PDB file of C-alpha atoms in Angstrom:
ATOM      1  CA  UNK G  17      18.907  29.985  20.790  1.00 93.00           C
ATOM      2  CA  UNK G  18      19.815  26.255  20.606  1.00 94.00           C
ATOM      3  CA  UNK G  19      17.109  23.714  19.953  1.00 94.00           C
ATOM      4  CA  UNK G  20      17.048  19.871  19.789  1.00 97.00           C
ATOM      5  CA  UNK G  21      16.068  18.441  16.143  1.00 96.00           C
ATOM      6  CA  UNK G  22      12.863  16.498  16.410  1.00 95.00           C
ATOM      7  CA  UNK G  23      14.196  13.675  14.339  1.00 95.00           C
ATOM      8  CA  UNK G  24      17.751  12.958  15.440  1.00 97.00           C
ATOM      9  CA  UNK G  25      17.739  14.907  18.729  1.00 97.00           C
ATOM     10  CA  UNK G  26      21.040  16.600  17.657  1.00 96.00           C
ATOM     11  CA  UNK G  27      21.376  20.332  19.082  1.00 96.00           C
ATOM     12  CA  UNK G  28      21.164  23.102  16.358  1.00 94.00           C
ATOM     13  CA  UNK G  29      20.871  26.581  16.328  1.00 93.00           C
ATOM     14  CA  UNK G  30      17.473  28.247  15.772  1.00 93.00           C
ATOM     15  CA  UNK G  31      18.628  31.440  14.048  1.00 93.00           C
ATOM     16  CA  UNK G  32      19.344  31.462  10.440  1.00 90.00           C
ATOM     17  CA  UNK G  33      18.552  27.781  10.037  1.00 94.00           C
ATOM     18  CA  UNK G  34      16.616  27.451   6.805  1.00 95.00           C
ATOM     19  CA  UNK G  35      15.735  23.644   8.031  1.00 95.00           C
ATOM     20  CA  UNK G  36      14.114  24.600  11.209  1.00 94.00           C
ATOM     21  CA  UNK G  37      12.855  22.665  13.410  1.00 95.00           C
ATOM     22  CA  UNK G  38      15.165  20.416  11.872  1.00 96.00           C
ATOM     23  CA  UNK G  39      19.088  20.545  12.103  1.00 95.00           C
ATOM     24  CA  UNK G  40      19.427  19.837   8.394  1.00 96.00           C
ATOM     25  CA  UNK G  41      17.783  19.297   5.053  1.00 96.00           C
ATOM     26  CA  UNK G  42      18.399  15.311   5.380  1.00 97.00           C
ATOM     27  CA  UNK G  43      16.312  15.404   8.663  1.00 96.00           C
ATOM     28  CA  UNK G  44      13.757  17.659   6.963  1.00 96.00           C
ATOM     29  CA  UNK G  45      13.438  15.465   4.026  1.00 96.00           C
ATOM     30  CA  UNK G  46      13.163  12.442   6.101  1.00 96.00           C
ATOM     31  CA  UNK G  47      10.326  13.683   8.232  1.00 96.00           C
ATOM     32  CA  UNK G  48       8.455  14.643   5.063  1.00 94.00           C
ATOM     33  CA  UNK G  49       9.044  10.989   3.701  1.00 94.00           C
ATOM     34  CA  UNK G  50       7.596   9.656   6.840  1.00 93.00           C
ATOM     35  CA  UNK G  51       4.402  11.674   6.351  1.00 90.00           C
ATOM     36  CA  UNK G  52       3.995  11.103   2.753  1.00 91.00           C
ATOM     37  CA  UNK G  53       4.600   7.380   3.577  1.00 90.00           C
ATOM     38  CA  UNK G  54       1.751   7.241   6.059  1.00 87.00           C
ATOM     39  CA  UNK G  55       4.287   6.409   8.987  1.00 88.00           C
ATOM     40  CA  UNK G  56       2.923   9.453  10.946  1.00 84.00           C
ATOM     41  CA  UNK G  57      -1.006   9.503  11.543  1.00 81.00           C
ATOM     42  CA  UNK G  58      -3.303  11.839  13.030  1.00 81.00           C
ATOM     43  CA  UNK G  59      -5.646   9.927  15.541  1.00 83.00           C
ATOM     44  CA  UNK G  60      -9.469   9.978  14.530  1.00 84.00           C
ATOM     45  CA  UNK G  61     -12.237   7.935  13.777  1.00 85.00           C
ATOM     46  CA  UNK G  62     -11.615   5.316  11.249  1.00 78.00           C
ATOM     47  CA  UNK G  63     -13.378   6.174   7.702  1.00 77.00           C
ATOM     48  CA  UNK G  64     -14.740   3.424   5.538  1.00 78.00           C
ATOM     49  CA  UNK G  65     -12.479   2.585   2.234  1.00 72.00           C
ATOM     50  CA  UNK G  66     -14.561   2.954  -0.900  1.00 73.00           C
ATOM     51  CA  UNK G  67     -13.509   2.310  -4.434  1.00 72.00           C
ATOM     52  CA  UNK G  68     -13.650   4.485  -7.080  1.00 67.00           C
ATOM     53  CA  UNK G  69     -15.498   2.108  -8.995  1.00 65.00           C
ATOM     54  CA  UNK G  70     -18.319   1.859  -6.306  1.00 59.00           C
ATOM     55  CA  UNK G  71     -18.659   5.573  -6.395  1.00 58.00           C
ATOM     56  CA  UNK G  72     -19.098   5.961 -10.021  1.00 61.00           C
ATOM     57  CA  UNK G  73     -21.627   3.225 -10.136  1.00 62.00           C
ATOM     58  CA  UNK G  74     -23.861   5.076  -7.588  1.00 61.00           C
ATOM     59  CA  UNK G  75     -23.898   8.351  -9.567  1.00 59.00           C
TER      60      UNK G  75
END
């Protein structure tokens, strides 16, 4: 089965591809890096940011 890499859009095979759904380890790592840096986000209500010091003072 052939699929399109979600990152670079290159066609790749599904079977025996250790990096699926990506075409390569490079695309897989680039996608992981984008999640880690906050480039991708899951929509939801905004949460208030609190400082660690504020939390410690209230306990």
